[in-house]
Tab-separated table of C-alpha atoms in Angstrom:
chain	number	residue	atom	x	y	z
A	18	MET	CA	89.542	81.884	66.806
A	19	SER	CA	86.131	83.548	67.209
A	20	LYS	CA	85.758	86.729	69.250
A	21	LEU	CA	85.778	85.685	72.898
A	22	LYS	CA	82.835	86.604	75.093
A	23	LEU	CA	83.491	88.096	78.538
A	24	HIS	CA	80.556	88.464	80.912
A	25	VAL	CA	80.916	90.314	84.235
A	26	VAL	CA	78.526	89.046	86.918
A	27	SER	CA	77.499	91.252	89.814
A	28	ARG	CA	74.589	92.109	92.091
A	29	PRO	CA	71.754	94.227	90.676
A	30	ASP	CA	72.070	96.992	93.279
A	31	PHE	CA	75.848	97.178	92.781
A	32	ILE	CA	75.463	97.596	89.033
A	33	THR	CA	72.671	100.169	89.351
A	34	SER	CA	74.390	102.326	91.949
A	35	ASN	CA	77.871	102.324	90.402
A	36	PHE	CA	77.798	101.453	86.725
A	37	ALA	CA	74.602	102.764	85.154
A	38	ASP	CA	76.735	104.468	82.465
A	39	PHE	CA	78.921	101.445	81.788
A	40	GLN	CA	77.690	100.880	78.241
A	41	GLU	CA	78.640	104.442	77.348
A	42	LEU	CA	82.173	103.936	78.686
A	43	ILE	CA	82.488	100.666	76.755
A	44	ASP	CA	81.293	102.339	73.552
A	45	LEU	CA	83.823	105.135	74.025
A	46	ALA	CA	86.628	102.623	74.694
A	47	ILE	CA	87.714	104.962	77.478
A	48	ASN	CA	91.388	105.051	78.441
A	49	PRO	CA	91.692	103.135	81.757
A	50	ASN	CA	93.908	105.898	83.118
A	51	ASP	CA	90.946	108.282	82.845
A	52	ILE	CA	88.195	106.125	84.333
A	53	PRO	CA	85.976	107.548	87.110
A	54	HIS	CA	86.933	107.092	90.760
A	55	ARG	CA	84.247	104.477	91.438
A	56	PHE	CA	86.038	101.974	89.181
A	57	TYR	CA	89.154	101.863	91.320
A	58	CYS	CA	87.816	102.423	94.817
A	59	GLY	CA	86.823	99.016	96.130
A	60	GLY	CA	87.779	95.554	94.954
A	61	ARG	CA	84.366	94.556	93.602
A	62	GLY	CA	84.618	97.206	90.891
A	63	VAL	CA	88.352	96.933	90.325
A	64	TRP	CA	88.479	93.186	89.669
A	65	THR	CA	85.436	93.079	87.402
A	66	PHE	CA	84.287	96.287	85.721
A	67	GLN	CA	87.751	97.857	85.592
A	68	THR	CA	89.104	94.631	84.097
A	69	MET	CA	86.482	94.750	81.366
A	70	LEU	CA	87.150	98.448	80.653
A	71	CYS	CA	90.888	97.833	80.388
A	72	LEU	CA	90.552	94.841	78.082
A	73	ASN	CA	88.005	96.677	75.964
A	74	TYR	CA	90.546	99.490	75.562
A	75	TYR	CA	93.694	97.449	74.915
A	76	TYR	CA	92.013	94.650	72.913
A	77	ASN	CA	89.188	96.596	71.334
A	78	GLY	CA	87.276	94.533	68.798
A	79	GLN	CA	88.603	91.214	70.075
A	80	ILE	CA	86.234	90.812	73.033
A	81	GLU	CA	82.449	90.911	73.243
A	82	CYS	CA	81.692	92.587	76.569
A	83	THR	CA	78.476	92.018	78.521
A	84	TRP	CA	77.435	92.131	82.157
A	85	GLY	CA	74.495	91.006	84.231
A	86	THR	CA	73.278	89.336	87.400
A	87	GLU	CA	73.587	85.679	86.323
A	88	CYS	CA	76.187	83.562	84.544
A	89	ARG	CA	75.935	82.773	80.852
A	90	SER	CA	76.623	79.383	79.309
A	91	ASP	CA	78.166	80.885	76.170
A	92	ALA	CA	80.640	83.257	77.844
A	93	ILE	CA	83.501	83.438	80.328
A	94	ASN	CA	81.902	84.647	83.546
A	95	LEU	CA	84.060	86.982	85.644
A	96	MET	CA	83.051	87.942	89.169
A	97	HIS	CA	84.366	89.124	92.522
A	98	ASN	CA	84.451	86.694	95.432
A	99	ASP	CA	81.668	88.647	97.200
A	100	HIS	CA	79.302	87.953	94.301
A	101	TYR	CA	80.134	84.267	93.850
A	102	GLY	CA	77.053	82.449	95.122
A	103	SER	CA	74.069	80.365	94.113
A	104	ARG	CA	72.089	83.462	93.094
A	105	VAL	CA	74.334	83.986	90.030
A	106	LYS	CA	74.027	80.283	88.983
A	107	PRO	CA	77.766	79.644	88.539
A	108	TRP	CA	77.157	76.076	87.356
A	109	VAL	CA	75.697	77.437	84.103
A	110	GLY	CA	79.030	78.409	82.529
A	111	VAL	CA	82.778	78.735	83.064
A	112	THR	CA	83.595	80.903	86.075
A	113	VAL	CA	86.634	83.057	86.827
A	114	VAL	CA	86.497	84.389	90.386
A	115	ALA	CA	88.796	87.081	91.758
A	116	ARG	CA	89.471	86.108	95.351
A	117	ALA	CA	90.761	89.580	96.363
A	118	ASP	CA	91.490	89.639	100.122
A	119	ARG	CA	88.609	87.328	101.012
A	120	PRO	CA	88.594	83.687	102.200
A	121	PRO	CA	89.479	81.011	99.619
A	122	VAL	CA	87.202	80.278	96.665
A	123	ILE	CA	86.217	76.639	96.235
A	124	GLY	CA	84.207	75.303	93.318
A	125	ALA	CA	85.075	77.912	90.681
A	126	ASP	CA	86.773	76.893	87.428
A	127	TYR	CA	89.538	79.478	87.825
A	128	VAL	CA	90.538	81.508	90.878
A	129	VAL	CA	92.625	84.661	90.450
A	130	GLU	CA	94.908	85.522	93.356
A	131	GLN	CA	96.604	88.873	93.949
A	132	ASN	CA	99.586	87.355	95.778
A	133	PRO	CA	101.794	84.884	93.844
A	134	GLU	CA	102.748	83.135	97.080
A	135	VAL	CA	99.127	82.072	97.635
A	136	ALA	CA	98.638	81.323	93.944
A	137	SER	CA	101.141	78.469	94.145
A	138	ILE	CA	98.260	76.256	95.309
A	139	PRO	CA	96.904	74.164	92.397
A	140	GLY	CA	93.876	75.680	90.696
A	141	ARG	CA	94.848	79.257	91.503
A	142	LEU	CA	96.392	81.856	89.184
A	143	PHE	CA	98.322	85.013	89.984
A	144	ILE	CA	97.358	88.253	88.266
A	145	PRO	CA	98.475	91.530	89.880
A	146	ASN	CA	95.860	94.018	90.969
A	147	TRP	CA	95.363	96.921	88.558
A	148	PRO	CA	97.706	99.864	89.166
A	149	GLN	CA	96.163	103.077	90.428
A	150	PRO	CA	94.625	105.050	87.537
A	151	GLY	CA	95.484	108.702	87.090
A	152	VAL	CA	98.834	108.627	88.880
A	153	LYS	CA	100.784	111.863	88.511
A	154	PRO	CA	104.446	110.804	88.837
A	155	ARG	CA	107.315	112.581	90.572
A	156	GLN	CA	108.359	115.660	88.594
A	157	ARG	CA	111.920	116.129	89.799
A	158	THR	CA	114.580	113.895	88.303
A	159	ASP	CA	117.297	114.504	90.884
A	160	GLU	CA	118.118	112.337	93.911
A	161	SER	CA	117.256	114.791	96.681
A	162	ILE	CA	114.910	113.717	99.489
A	163	GLU	CA	112.454	116.429	100.498
A	164	THR	CA	109.072	114.700	100.900
A	165	VAL	CA	108.082	111.311	102.333
A	166	ALA	CA	104.485	110.214	101.772
A	167	PHE	CA	101.992	107.583	102.853
A	168	PHE	CA	99.114	106.708	100.508
A	169	GLY	CA	96.354	104.564	101.966
A	170	ARG	CA	93.454	104.222	104.368
A	171	VAL	CA	93.405	105.978	107.734
A	172	ASP	CA	92.425	102.815	109.605
A	173	SER	CA	95.527	100.909	108.473
A	174	PHE	CA	98.305	103.443	109.149
A	175	PRO	CA	99.992	103.086	112.584
A	176	GLU	CA	99.870	106.188	114.753
A	177	ALA	CA	103.576	105.841	115.569
A	178	TYR	CA	104.380	107.018	112.035
A	179	ARG	CA	102.041	110.022	111.967
A	180	GLU	CA	102.578	111.276	115.488
A	181	GLY	CA	105.426	111.470	117.963
A	182	THR	CA	109.108	111.682	117.098
A	183	PHE	CA	109.090	110.145	113.604
A	184	LYS	CA	107.619	113.207	111.912
A	185	GLN	CA	109.735	115.531	114.056
A	186	ARG	CA	112.982	113.721	113.239
A	187	LEU	CA	112.235	113.977	109.533
A	188	ALA	CA	111.467	117.684	109.865
A	189	GLU	CA	114.820	118.238	111.570
A	190	GLN	CA	116.434	116.824	108.416
A	191	GLY	CA	114.434	119.147	106.194
A	192	ILE	CA	112.031	116.387	105.120
A	193	LYS	CA	108.254	116.831	105.047
A	194	LEU	CA	105.890	113.955	105.871
A	195	ARG	CA	102.724	113.941	103.745
A	196	ILE	CA	99.895	111.607	104.703
A	197	SER	CA	97.322	111.064	101.942
A	198	PHE	CA	94.227	109.221	103.112
A	199	ASP	CA	92.046	110.504	100.255
A	200	ASN	CA	94.261	111.454	97.305
A	201	TRP	CA	96.157	108.371	96.116
A	202	THR	CA	97.313	109.766	92.768
A	203	ASN	CA	99.552	112.791	93.346
A	204	TYR	CA	103.215	111.748	93.551
A	205	GLN	CA	104.500	114.940	91.912
A	206	ASP	CA	106.427	116.235	94.925
A	207	VAL	CA	107.060	112.834	96.565
A	208	ASP	CA	110.545	111.333	96.813
A	209	VAL	CA	110.012	108.354	99.140
A	210	CYS	CA	106.860	106.347	99.907
A	211	ILE	CA	106.320	104.458	103.143
A	212	SER	CA	103.959	101.536	103.735
A	213	PHE	CA	103.145	100.098	107.162
A	214	ARG	CA	100.057	98.485	108.694
A	215	LYS	CA	98.549	98.282	112.155
A	216	SER	CA	97.805	94.562	111.912
A	217	HIS	CA	100.060	91.663	110.954
A	218	ASP	CA	97.700	88.685	111.011
A	219	HIS	CA	97.188	85.877	108.500
A	220	LYS	CA	95.073	88.167	106.296
A	221	LEU	CA	98.210	89.970	105.118
A	222	ALA	CA	98.930	87.005	102.856
A	223	ARG	CA	95.790	87.905	100.906
A	224	LYS	CA	96.741	91.538	100.334
A	225	PRO	CA	98.114	92.765	96.989
A	226	ALA	CA	101.395	94.612	96.456
A	227	SER	CA	99.498	97.659	95.214
A	228	LYS	CA	101.336	100.298	97.239
A	229	LEU	CA	104.683	99.025	95.994
A	230	ILE	CA	103.550	98.904	92.363
A	231	ASN	CA	101.896	102.335	92.569
A	232	ASN	CA	105.152	103.646	94.041
A	233	TRP	CA	106.994	102.422	90.941
A	234	LEU	CA	104.322	104.015	88.773
A	235	GLY	CA	104.815	107.272	90.676
A	236	LYS	CA	108.593	107.115	90.029
A	237	THR	CA	109.445	107.161	93.730
A	238	VAL	CA	111.263	104.801	96.134
A	239	MET	CA	109.649	102.617	98.808
A	240	VAL	CA	110.505	102.034	102.473
A	241	CYS	CA	108.145	99.458	103.975
A	242	ASP	CA	107.543	96.419	106.106
A	243	ASP	CA	108.365	93.119	104.406
A	244	GLU	CA	104.754	92.120	103.708
A	245	PRO	CA	104.087	88.715	102.096
A	246	SER	CA	102.856	90.211	98.803
A	247	TYR	CA	105.857	92.556	98.566
A	248	ARG	CA	108.286	89.774	99.404
A	249	ALA	CA	106.666	87.444	96.857
A	250	ILE	CA	107.464	89.753	93.930
A	251	ARG	CA	110.768	91.140	95.214
A	252	GLU	CA	113.733	90.659	92.880
A	253	SER	CA	116.412	92.434	94.937
A	254	GLU	CA	116.956	94.989	97.702
A	255	LEU	CA	116.563	97.664	95.034
A	256	ASP	CA	112.804	96.992	94.924
A	257	TYR	CA	112.291	98.437	98.422
A	258	LEU	CA	114.099	98.989	101.712
A	259	ILE	CA	112.764	97.026	104.686
A	260	ALA	CA	111.829	98.724	107.966
A	261	LYS	CA	109.718	97.343	110.785
A	262	THR	CA	109.757	100.249	113.255
A	263	PRO	CA	109.725	104.064	113.017
A	264	ASP	CA	113.426	104.091	113.949
A	265	GLU	CA	114.280	101.656	111.154
A	266	ALA	CA	112.159	103.646	108.727
A	267	PHE	CA	113.974	106.855	109.642
A	268	ASP	CA	117.351	105.144	109.217
A	269	ALA	CA	116.329	103.834	105.774
A	270	ILE	CA	115.206	107.290	104.656
A	271	MET	CA	118.500	108.758	105.864
A	272	LYS	CA	120.340	106.038	103.941
A	273	LEU	CA	118.591	107.197	100.777
A	274	LYS	CA	119.233	110.840	101.569
A	275	ASN	CA	122.952	110.213	102.096
A	276	SER	CA	123.360	107.894	99.112
A	277	PRO	CA	122.090	109.530	95.907
A	278	GLU	CA	123.502	106.614	93.895
A	279	LEU	CA	121.316	104.104	95.799
A	280	TYR	CA	118.282	106.322	95.248
A	281	ARG	CA	119.013	106.496	91.518
A	282	GLN	CA	119.444	102.727	91.274
A	283	MET	CA	116.147	102.101	93.056
A	284	ARG	CA	114.274	104.461	90.760
A	285	GLU	CA	115.759	102.691	87.736
A	286	GLN	CA	114.739	99.349	89.228
A	287	GLY	CA	111.180	100.644	89.557
A	288	GLU	CA	111.118	101.547	85.872
A	289	LYS	CA	112.290	98.035	85.054
A	290	ARG	CA	109.660	96.364	87.248
A	291	LEU	CA	106.860	98.251	85.502
A	292	GLN	CA	107.545	96.124	82.436
A	293	VAL	CA	105.725	93.371	84.340
A	294	TYR	CA	103.321	95.363	86.542
A	295	SER	CA	102.150	98.246	84.354
A	296	ARG	CA	98.516	98.439	83.324
A	297	GLU	CA	99.371	97.196	79.834
A	298	ALA	CA	101.238	94.204	81.294
A	299	VAL	CA	98.337	93.308	83.612
A	300	ALA	CA	95.900	93.579	80.700
A	301	ALA	CA	98.076	91.161	78.713
A	302	ARG	CA	97.891	88.620	81.564
A	303	TRP	CA	94.115	88.807	81.688
A	304	PHE	CA	93.743	88.535	77.927
A	305	SER	CA	96.094	85.552	77.803
A	306	LEU	CA	94.026	83.795	80.495
A	307	PHE	CA	90.735	84.444	78.722
A	308	GLU	CA	92.176	83.443	75.348
A	309	ASP	CA	93.366	80.152	76.807
A	310	ILE	CA	89.981	79.450	78.404
A	311	TRP	CA	88.142	80.306	75.192
A	312	ARG	CA	90.434	78.090	73.135
A	313	LYS	CA	89.861	75.115	75.463
A	314	GLY	CA	86.096	75.496	75.230
A	315	LEU	CA	83.360	76.316	77.739
A	316	HIS	CA	81.526	73.026	78.163
A	317	ASN	CA	83.955	70.454	79.479
A	318	ARG	CA	81.807	69.344	82.443
A	319	PRO	CA	78.081	68.488	82.652
A	320	THR	CA	75.931	71.077	84.442
A	321	PHE	CA	75.032	68.582	87.188
A	322	VAL	CA	78.696	67.926	87.990
A	323	ARG	CA	79.389	71.649	88.079
A	324	ALA	CA	76.465	72.228	90.444
A	325	VAL	CA	77.651	69.492	92.819
A	326	ARG	CA	81.166	70.934	92.770
A	327	PHE	CA	79.846	74.388	93.613
A	328	GLY	CA	77.673	73.066	96.444
A	329	PHE	CA	80.583	71.149	97.968
A	330	GLY	CA	82.753	74.259	97.846
A	331	LYS	CA	80.158	76.388	99.609
A	332	ALA	CA	79.661	73.711	102.258
A	333	ILE	CA	83.324	73.533	103.279
A	334	ARG	CA	84.148	77.233	102.874
A	335	PRO	CA	83.605	78.052	106.613
A	336	LEU	CA	86.457	75.644	107.370
A	337	THR	CA	88.934	77.471	105.124
A	338	LYS	CA	88.816	81.108	106.245
A	339	LYS	CA	92.447	81.300	107.362
A	340	PHE	CA	94.079	79.836	104.268
């Protein structure tokens, strides 16, 4: 099979402001764990440029990497949902669109979903979001519980977990609560991660299980709400402990503190799950998808038919925002 061609499609201003040095990083075949912050802060860069960097590193020499502002007829065109529009001329070649946490994509050849529950719909494929680069895992190997941490955005973390009695009750048990709104990589002193959100609307079904996967990468244990994306990849109760209120979260943390054997089992389960959700495993999924597309060929439908299909999808998209 000839070397497959992967073409990332994005907006001119987005490329100029974020990825002016992209060719240099491609030439260096930079380790994805060492990529700059801008490649993993925001879905538009993660799903496209980070994907290309990772595949270029793990499958170096097997992929011809290019990027631009319009689709190519001789390549597999990868883009984020935000950049999927008539301006990029998606009817020119085969399109792979990462939906991320946006409304459904209609009219693309392949749609990549970050939640396997949503990907069960025909025409959609599940590929996990890339794990957090640069994670510094927990250093201690014992089962003691000294630090509980939240990693995420300030606007999504409920105040009930950062103020009031929750933090005080943990402190009374000798446990520190660390809230990291900016640094999402340092798990070195963390024993338990927590994940809760302010909102619980239909958009949760679009969210990835990133916090859970990054927790496994950080060699810690998760206490969290039973979000759709977490539940969709859950194998057993050893993947995470469920809590829906601060009281339930405190009880779950105490359960881990008082049961070192449970803590050990959950850490071992996390190591096992990384066989499927590590960066190398995600790269293998992407490469398998692109290999399959390349093998099938890029010109199975006339350009006119592709253009009509795209136009129909854009026309009905406003009716599909909740699905």
